[in-house]
Short mmCIF file of C-alpha atoms and ligand atoms in Angstrom, two decimals:
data_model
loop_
_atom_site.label_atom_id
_atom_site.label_comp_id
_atom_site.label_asym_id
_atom_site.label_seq_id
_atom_site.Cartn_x
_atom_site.Cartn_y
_atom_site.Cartn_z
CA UNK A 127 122.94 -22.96 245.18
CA UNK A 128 123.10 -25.79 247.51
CA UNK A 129 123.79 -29.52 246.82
CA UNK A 130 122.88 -32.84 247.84
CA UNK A 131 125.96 -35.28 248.25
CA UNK A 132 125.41 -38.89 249.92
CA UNK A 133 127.75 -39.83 252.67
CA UNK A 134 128.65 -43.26 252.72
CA UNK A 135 131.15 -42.90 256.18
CA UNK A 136 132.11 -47.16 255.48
CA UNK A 137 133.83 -48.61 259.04
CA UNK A 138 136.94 -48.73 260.82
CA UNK A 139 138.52 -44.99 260.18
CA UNK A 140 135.84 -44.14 258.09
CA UNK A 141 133.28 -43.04 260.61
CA UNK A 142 136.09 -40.31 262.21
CA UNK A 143 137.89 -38.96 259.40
CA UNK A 144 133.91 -38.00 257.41
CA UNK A 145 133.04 -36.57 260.41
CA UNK A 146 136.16 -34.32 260.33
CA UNK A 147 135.66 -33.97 256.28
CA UNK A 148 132.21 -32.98 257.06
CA UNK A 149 132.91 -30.72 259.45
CA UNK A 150 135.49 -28.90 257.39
CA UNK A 151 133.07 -28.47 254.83
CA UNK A 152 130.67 -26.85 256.70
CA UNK A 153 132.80 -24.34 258.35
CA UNK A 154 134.39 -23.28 255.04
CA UNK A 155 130.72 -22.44 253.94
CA UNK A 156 130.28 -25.30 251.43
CA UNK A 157 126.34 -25.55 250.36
CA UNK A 158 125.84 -28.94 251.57
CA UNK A 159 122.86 -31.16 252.28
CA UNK A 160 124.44 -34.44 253.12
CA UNK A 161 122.24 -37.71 252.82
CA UNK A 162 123.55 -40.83 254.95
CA UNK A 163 123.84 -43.85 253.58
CA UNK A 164 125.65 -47.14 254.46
CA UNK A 165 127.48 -49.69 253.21
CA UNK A 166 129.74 -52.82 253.92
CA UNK A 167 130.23 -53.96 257.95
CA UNK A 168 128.12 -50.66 259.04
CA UNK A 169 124.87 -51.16 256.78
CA UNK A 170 125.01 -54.77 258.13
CA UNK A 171 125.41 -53.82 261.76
CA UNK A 172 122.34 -51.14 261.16
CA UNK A 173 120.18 -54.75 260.18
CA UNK A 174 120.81 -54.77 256.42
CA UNK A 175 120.93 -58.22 254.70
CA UNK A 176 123.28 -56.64 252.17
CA UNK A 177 126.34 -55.40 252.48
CA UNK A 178 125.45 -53.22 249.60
CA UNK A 179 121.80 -51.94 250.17
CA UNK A 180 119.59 -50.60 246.92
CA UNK A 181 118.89 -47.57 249.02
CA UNK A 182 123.02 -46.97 249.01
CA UNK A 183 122.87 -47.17 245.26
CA UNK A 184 119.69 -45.45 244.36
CA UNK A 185 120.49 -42.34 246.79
CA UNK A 186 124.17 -42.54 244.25
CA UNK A 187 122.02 -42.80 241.15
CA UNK A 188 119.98 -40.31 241.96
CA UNK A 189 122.05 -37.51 243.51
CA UNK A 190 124.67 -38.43 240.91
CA UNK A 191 127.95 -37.43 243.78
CA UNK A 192 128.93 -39.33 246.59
CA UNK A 193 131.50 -38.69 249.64
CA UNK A 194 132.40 -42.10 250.77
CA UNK A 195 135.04 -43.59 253.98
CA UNK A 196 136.85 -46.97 253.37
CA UNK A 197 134.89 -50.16 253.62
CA UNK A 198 136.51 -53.51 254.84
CA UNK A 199 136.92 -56.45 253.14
CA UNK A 200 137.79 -59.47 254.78
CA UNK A 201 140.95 -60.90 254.05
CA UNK A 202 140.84 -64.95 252.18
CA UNK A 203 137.48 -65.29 253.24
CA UNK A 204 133.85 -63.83 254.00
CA UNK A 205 132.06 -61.24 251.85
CA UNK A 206 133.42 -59.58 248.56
CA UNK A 207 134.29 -56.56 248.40
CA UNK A 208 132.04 -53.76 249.01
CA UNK A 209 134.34 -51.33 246.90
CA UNK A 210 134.46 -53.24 243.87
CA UNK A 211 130.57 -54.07 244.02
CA UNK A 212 129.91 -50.20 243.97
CA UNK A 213 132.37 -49.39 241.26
CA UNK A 214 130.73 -51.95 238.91
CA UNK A 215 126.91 -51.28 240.26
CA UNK A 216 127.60 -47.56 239.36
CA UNK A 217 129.39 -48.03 236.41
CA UNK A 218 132.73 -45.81 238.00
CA UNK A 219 134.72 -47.49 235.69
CA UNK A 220 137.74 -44.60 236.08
CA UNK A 221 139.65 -43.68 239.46
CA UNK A 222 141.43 -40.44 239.39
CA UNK A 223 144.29 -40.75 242.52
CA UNK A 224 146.68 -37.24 242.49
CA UNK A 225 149.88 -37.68 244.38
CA UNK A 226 151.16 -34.36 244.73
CA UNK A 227 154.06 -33.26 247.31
CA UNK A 228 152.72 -31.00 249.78
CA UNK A 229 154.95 -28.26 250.66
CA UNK A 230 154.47 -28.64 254.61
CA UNK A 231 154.94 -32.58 254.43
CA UNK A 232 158.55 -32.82 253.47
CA UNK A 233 159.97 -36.16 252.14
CA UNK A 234 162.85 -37.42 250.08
CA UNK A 235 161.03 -36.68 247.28
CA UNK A 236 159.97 -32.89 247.99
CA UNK A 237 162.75 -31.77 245.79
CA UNK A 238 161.81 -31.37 242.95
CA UNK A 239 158.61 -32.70 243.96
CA UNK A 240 155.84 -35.04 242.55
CA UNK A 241 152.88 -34.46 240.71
CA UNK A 242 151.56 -37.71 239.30
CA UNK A 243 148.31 -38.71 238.74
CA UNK A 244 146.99 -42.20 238.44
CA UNK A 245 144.27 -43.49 236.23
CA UNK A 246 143.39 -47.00 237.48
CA UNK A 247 140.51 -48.97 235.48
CA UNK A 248 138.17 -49.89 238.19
CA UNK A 249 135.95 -52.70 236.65
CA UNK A 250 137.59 -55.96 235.36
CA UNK A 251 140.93 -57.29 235.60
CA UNK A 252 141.72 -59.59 238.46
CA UNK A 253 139.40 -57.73 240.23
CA UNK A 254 136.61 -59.63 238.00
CA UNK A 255 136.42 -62.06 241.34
CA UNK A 256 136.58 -64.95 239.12
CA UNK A 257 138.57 -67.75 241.10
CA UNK A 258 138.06 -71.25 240.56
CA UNK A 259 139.65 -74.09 243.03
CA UNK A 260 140.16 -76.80 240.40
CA UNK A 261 141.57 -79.36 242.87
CA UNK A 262 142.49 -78.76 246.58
CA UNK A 263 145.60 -76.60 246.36
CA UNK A 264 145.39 -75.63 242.68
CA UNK A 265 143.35 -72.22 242.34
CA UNK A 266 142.76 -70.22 239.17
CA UNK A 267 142.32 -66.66 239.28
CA UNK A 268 140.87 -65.04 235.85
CA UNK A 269 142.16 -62.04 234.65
CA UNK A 270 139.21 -60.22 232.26
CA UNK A 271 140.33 -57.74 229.86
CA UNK A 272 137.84 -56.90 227.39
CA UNK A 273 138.36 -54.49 224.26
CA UNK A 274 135.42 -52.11 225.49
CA UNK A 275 136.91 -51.08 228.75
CA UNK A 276 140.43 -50.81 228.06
CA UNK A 277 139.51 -48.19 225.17
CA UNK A 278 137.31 -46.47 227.28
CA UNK A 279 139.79 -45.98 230.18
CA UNK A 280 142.40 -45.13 227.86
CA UNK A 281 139.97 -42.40 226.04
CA UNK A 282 139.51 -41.71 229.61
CA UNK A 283 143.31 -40.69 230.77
CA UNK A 284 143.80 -39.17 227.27
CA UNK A 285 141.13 -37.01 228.08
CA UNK A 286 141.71 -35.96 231.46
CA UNK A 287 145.39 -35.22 230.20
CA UNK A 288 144.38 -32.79 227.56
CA UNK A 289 141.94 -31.05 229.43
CA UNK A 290 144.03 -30.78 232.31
CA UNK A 291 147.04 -29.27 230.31
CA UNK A 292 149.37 -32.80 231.60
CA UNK A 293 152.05 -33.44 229.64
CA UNK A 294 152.29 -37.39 229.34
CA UNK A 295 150.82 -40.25 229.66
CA UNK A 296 152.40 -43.75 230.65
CA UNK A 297 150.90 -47.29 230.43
CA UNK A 298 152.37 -49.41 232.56
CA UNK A 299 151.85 -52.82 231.73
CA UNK A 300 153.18 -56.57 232.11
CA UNK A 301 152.65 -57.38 227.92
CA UNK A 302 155.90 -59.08 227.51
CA UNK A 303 154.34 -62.54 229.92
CA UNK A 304 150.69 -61.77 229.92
CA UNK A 305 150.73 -61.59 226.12
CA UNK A 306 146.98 -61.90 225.51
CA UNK A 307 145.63 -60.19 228.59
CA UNK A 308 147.61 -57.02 229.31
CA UNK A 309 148.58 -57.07 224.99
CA UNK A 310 145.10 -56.36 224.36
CA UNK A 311 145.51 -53.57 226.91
CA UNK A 312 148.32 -52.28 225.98
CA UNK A 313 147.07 -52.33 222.44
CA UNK A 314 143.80 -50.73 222.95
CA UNK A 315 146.38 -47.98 224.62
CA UNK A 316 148.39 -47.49 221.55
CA UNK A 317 145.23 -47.17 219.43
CA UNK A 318 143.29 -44.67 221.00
CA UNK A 319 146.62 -42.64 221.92
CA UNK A 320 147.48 -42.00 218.37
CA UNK A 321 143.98 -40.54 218.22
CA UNK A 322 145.28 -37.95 220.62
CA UNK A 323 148.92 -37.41 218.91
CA UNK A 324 150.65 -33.88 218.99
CA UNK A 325 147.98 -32.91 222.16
CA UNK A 326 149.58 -35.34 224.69
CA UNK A 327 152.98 -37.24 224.91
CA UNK A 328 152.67 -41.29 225.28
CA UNK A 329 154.90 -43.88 226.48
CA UNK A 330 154.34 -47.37 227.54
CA UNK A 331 156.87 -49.16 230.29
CA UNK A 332 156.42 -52.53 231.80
CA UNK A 333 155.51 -52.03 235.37
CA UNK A 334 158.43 -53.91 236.92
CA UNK A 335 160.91 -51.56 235.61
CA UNK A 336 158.72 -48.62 235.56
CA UNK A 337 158.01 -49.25 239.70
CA UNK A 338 161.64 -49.00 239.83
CA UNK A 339 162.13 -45.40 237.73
CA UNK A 340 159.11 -44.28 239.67
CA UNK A 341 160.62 -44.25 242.94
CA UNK A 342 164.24 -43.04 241.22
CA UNK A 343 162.47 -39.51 239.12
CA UNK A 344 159.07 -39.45 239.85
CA UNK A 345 159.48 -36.09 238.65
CA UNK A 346 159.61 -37.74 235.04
CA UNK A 347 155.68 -39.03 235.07
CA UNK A 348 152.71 -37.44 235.08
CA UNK A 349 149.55 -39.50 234.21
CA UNK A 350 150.09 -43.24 234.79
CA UNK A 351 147.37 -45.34 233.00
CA UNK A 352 146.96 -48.94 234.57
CA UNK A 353 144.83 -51.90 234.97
CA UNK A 354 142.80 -52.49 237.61
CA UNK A 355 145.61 -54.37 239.90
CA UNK A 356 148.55 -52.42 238.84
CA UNK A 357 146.51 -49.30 239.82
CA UNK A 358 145.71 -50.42 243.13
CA UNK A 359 149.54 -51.19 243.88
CA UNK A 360 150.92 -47.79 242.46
CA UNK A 361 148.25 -45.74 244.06
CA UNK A 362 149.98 -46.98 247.61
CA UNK A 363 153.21 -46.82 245.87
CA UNK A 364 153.40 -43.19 244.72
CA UNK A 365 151.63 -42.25 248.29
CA UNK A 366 154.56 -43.39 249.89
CA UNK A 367 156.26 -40.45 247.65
CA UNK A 368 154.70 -37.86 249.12
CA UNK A 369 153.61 -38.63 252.65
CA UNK A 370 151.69 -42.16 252.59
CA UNK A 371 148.08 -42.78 252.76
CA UNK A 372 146.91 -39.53 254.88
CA UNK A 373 147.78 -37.85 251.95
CA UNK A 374 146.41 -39.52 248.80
CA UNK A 375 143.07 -38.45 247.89
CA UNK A 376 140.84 -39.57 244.75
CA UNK A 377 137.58 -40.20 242.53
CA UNK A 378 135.59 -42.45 240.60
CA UNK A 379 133.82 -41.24 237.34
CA UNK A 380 131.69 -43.40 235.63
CA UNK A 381 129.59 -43.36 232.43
CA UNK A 382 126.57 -42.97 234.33
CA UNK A 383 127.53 -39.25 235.40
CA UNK A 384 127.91 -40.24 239.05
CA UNK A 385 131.09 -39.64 240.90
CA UNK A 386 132.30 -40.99 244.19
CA UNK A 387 135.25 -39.28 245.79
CA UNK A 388 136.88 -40.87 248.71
CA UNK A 389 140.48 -41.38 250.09
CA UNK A 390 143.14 -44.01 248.72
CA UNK A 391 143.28 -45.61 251.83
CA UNK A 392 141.54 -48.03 253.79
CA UNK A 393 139.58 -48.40 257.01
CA UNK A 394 142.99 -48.63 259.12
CA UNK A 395 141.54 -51.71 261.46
CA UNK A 396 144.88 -50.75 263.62
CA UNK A 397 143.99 -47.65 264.43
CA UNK A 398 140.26 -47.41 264.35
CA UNK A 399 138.58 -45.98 267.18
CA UNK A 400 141.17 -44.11 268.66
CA UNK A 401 141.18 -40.61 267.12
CA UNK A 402 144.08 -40.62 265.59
CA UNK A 403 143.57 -41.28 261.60
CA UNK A 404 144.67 -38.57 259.81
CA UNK A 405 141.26 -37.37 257.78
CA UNK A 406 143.54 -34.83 254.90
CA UNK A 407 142.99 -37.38 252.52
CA UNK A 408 139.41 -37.35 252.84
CA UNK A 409 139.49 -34.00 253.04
CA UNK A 410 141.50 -33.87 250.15
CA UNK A 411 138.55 -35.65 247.94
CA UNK A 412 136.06 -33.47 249.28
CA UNK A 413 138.02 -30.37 247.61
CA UNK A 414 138.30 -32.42 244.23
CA UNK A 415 134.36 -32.70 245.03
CA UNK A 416 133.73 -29.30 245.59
CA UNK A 417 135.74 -28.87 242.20
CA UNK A 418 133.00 -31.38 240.00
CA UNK A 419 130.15 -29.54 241.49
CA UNK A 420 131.57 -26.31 239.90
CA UNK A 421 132.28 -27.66 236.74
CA UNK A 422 129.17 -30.28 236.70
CA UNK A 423 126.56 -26.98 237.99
CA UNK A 424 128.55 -23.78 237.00
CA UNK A 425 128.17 -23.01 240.52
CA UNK A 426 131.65 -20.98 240.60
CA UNK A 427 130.82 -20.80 244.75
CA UNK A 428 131.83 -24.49 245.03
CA UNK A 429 134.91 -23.64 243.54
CA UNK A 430 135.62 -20.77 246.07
CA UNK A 431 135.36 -23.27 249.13
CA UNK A 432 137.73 -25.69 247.44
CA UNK A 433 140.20 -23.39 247.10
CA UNK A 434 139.95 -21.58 250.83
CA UNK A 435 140.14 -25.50 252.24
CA UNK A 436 143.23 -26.61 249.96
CA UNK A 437 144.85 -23.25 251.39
CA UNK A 438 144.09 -23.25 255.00
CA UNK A 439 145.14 -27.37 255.17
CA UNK A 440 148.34 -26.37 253.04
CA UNK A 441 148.81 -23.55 255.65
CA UNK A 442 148.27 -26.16 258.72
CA UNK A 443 150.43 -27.99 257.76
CA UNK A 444 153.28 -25.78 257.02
CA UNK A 445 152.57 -24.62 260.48
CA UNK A 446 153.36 -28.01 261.49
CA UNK A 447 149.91 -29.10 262.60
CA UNK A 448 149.74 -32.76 261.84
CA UNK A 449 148.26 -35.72 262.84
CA UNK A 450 150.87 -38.80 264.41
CA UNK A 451 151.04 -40.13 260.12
CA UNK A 452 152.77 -37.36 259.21
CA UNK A 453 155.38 -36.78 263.02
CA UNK A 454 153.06 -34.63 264.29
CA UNK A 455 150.64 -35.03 267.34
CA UNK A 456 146.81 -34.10 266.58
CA UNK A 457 144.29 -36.56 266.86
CA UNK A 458 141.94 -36.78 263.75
CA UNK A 459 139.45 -33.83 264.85
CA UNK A 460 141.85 -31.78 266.44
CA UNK A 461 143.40 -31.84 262.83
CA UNK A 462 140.22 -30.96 261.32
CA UNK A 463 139.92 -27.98 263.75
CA UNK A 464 143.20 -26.52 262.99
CA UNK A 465 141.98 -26.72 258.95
CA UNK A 466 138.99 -24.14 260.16
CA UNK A 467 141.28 -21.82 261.84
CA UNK A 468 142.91 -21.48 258.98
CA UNK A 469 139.56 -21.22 257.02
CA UNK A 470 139.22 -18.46 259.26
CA UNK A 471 142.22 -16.67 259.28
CA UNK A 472 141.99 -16.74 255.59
CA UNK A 473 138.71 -15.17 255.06
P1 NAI B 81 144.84 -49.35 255.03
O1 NAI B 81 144.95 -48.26 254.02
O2 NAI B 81 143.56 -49.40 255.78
O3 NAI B 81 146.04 -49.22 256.10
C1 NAI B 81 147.40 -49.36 255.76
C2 NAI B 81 148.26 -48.64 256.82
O4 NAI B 81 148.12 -47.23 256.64
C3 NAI B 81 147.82 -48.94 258.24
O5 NAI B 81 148.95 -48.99 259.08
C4 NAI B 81 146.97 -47.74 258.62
O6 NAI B 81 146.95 -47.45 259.99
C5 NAI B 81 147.61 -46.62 257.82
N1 NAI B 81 146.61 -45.62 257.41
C6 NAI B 81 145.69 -45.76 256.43
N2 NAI B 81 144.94 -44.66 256.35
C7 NAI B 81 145.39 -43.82 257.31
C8 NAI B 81 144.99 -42.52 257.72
N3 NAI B 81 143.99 -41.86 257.14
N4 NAI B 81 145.67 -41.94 258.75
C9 NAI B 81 146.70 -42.57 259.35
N5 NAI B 81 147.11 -43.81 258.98
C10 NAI B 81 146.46 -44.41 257.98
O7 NAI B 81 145.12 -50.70 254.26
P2 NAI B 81 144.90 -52.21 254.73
O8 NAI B 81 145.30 -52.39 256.14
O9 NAI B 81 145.53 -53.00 253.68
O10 NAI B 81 143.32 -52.44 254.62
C11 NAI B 81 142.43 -52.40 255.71
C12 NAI B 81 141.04 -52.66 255.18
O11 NAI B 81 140.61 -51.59 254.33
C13 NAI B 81 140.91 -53.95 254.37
O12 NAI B 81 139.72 -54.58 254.74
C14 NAI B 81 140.83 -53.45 252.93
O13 NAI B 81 140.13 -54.32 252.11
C15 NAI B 81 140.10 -52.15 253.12
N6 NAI B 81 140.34 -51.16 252.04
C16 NAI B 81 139.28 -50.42 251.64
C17 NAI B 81 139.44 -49.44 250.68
C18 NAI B 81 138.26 -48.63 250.28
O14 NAI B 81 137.23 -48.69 250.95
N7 NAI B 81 138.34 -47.86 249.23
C19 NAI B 81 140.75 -49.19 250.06
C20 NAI B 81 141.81 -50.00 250.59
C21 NAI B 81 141.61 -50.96 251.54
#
């Protein structure tokens, strides 16, 4: 059976590290038929007059899974961001992020390892872009919470929890000073977890403190349910647990039955162009990609490839072939090359 995905490579790193992602798929025998698409800085520089162009969306809405590289946003001023405008165009109103210690990337935290995943709700909160200058140098920011999306991400991580045999689920929150904003989301937490009592464990932990216990026994969390914001900021903050941003992959699920998998990380303006981004976490989402194919088609083949790719990268690395994120010394395709040898030997 063979699949149509849309690329979306984005700018800066982007470009490099789905070209390596791309190329490991192919050599591990996934059946792909990639269709290019752009968005952000590189559908502008290829003459769009949006930074998000219909044909980007409509080739998402109607192939229904997406591979995409990090878009830039300007920073204070310029265009909005790219990311967010997809998210909420597509309806992915749920990111998935895994941080999981890899046994070849040793850290502090390797023993006795983390395994958290983090449920961020993609579509409101600060992220609403609702800012209002009400005088020169006083600026209001809105925060949106609404009843309908909090439930629904909440029904979200429940659900991803039971039917991925986790154990726990944590909201973090900041209800004790944003009483009306993050109460509401905390409450719409508490409701729809006691729909799911005795299947999965919930606790609730205001993010300040919980940051803090995060970084002291990771290996007490599992799923972490947050915000929009908050789930941005731990995403980066649990990388750093097991490796940093070369390591994080993730998804967006929506309630339009699309999908868009793509790295934590973003386009890496510092390093851009010079061969050198490490592309695991891209290749990383791929494999969770390969993974919703099987269980969105049944076609068990998909499955197959994500396995033989998690197991030759796991066995790179081990064998201490790394790119300069993680001490080591290959440049981004020379990385990607090592992952097929191992494809290889593994066959
Ligand atoms: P960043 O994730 O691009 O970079 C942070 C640091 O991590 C940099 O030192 C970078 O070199 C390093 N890094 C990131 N990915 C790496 C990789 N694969 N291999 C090796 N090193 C890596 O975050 P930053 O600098 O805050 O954002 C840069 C731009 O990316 C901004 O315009 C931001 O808005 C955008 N961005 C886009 C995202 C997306 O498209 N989903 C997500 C996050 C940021």
């Amino acid at each position: 059976m063979r699949h149509t995905v849309v690329l979306i490579p984005g700018d800066g790193i982007g470009p490099e590290v789905a070209e390596a992602a791309r190329f490991v798929l192919k050599e591990a025998g996934a059946k792909i038929d990639w269709l290019e698409r752009q968005a952000g800085v590189a559908a502008v520089e290829q003459g769009s007059a949006e930074t998000l162009p219909i044909e980007t969306i409509e080739a998402v809405q109607e192939h229904r899974v997406a591979l995409k590289g990090p878009c830039t946003t300007p920073i204070g001023e310029g265009f909005t961001s790219v990311n967010v405008a997809l998210r909420k165009r597509l309806n992915l109103f749920g990111a998935v992020r895994p941080v999981r210690s890899l046994q070849g990337v040793p850290t502090r935290f390797s023993e006795p390892g983390v395994d958290i995943v983090i449920v961020r709700e993609n579509t409101e909160g600060l992220y609403a872009g609702i800012e209002n200058q009400v005088t020169p140098g006083v600026v209001t920011s809105l925060k949106v919470v609404t009843e309908d999306a909090s439930r629904r991400i909440a029904r979200f991580a429940m659900d991803y929890a039971v039917t991925r045999c986790r154990k726990k689920v944590t909201v973090l929150h900041k209800a004790n000073i944003m009483k009306l904003g993050d109460g509401l989301f905390l409450q719409c937490c508490r409701d729809e977890a006691a729909r799911y009592e005795g299947r999965v464990e919930y606790e609730e932990l205001i993010i300040d403190a919980g940051s803090m216990r995060i970084v002291q026994r990771p290996e007490d969390f599992d799923v972490l349910l947050c915000e929009n914001l908050y789930g941005d900021v731990m995403s980066d903050l649990c990388a750093g647990l097991v490796g940093g941003l070369g390591v994080t992959p993730g998804a967006n699920f929506g309630g339009d039955h699309c999908a868009v998998f793509e790295a934590v990380h973003g386009s890496a303006p510092d390093i851009a162009g010079q061969g050198v981004a490490n592309p695991l976490a891209l290749i990383m989402s791929s494999v969770m990609l390969l993974r919703h194919l099987a269980s969105t088609t049944g076609d068990t083949a998909c499955a197959e490839v994500a396995d033989c790719i998690r197991d030759a990268y796991n066995a790179a690395l081990v064998a201490g072939e790394k790119t300069r994120d993680l001490s080591g010394s290959l440049g981004t395709m020379e990385f990607a090359e090592a992952v097929v040898r191992h494809v290889r030997l593994g066959v």
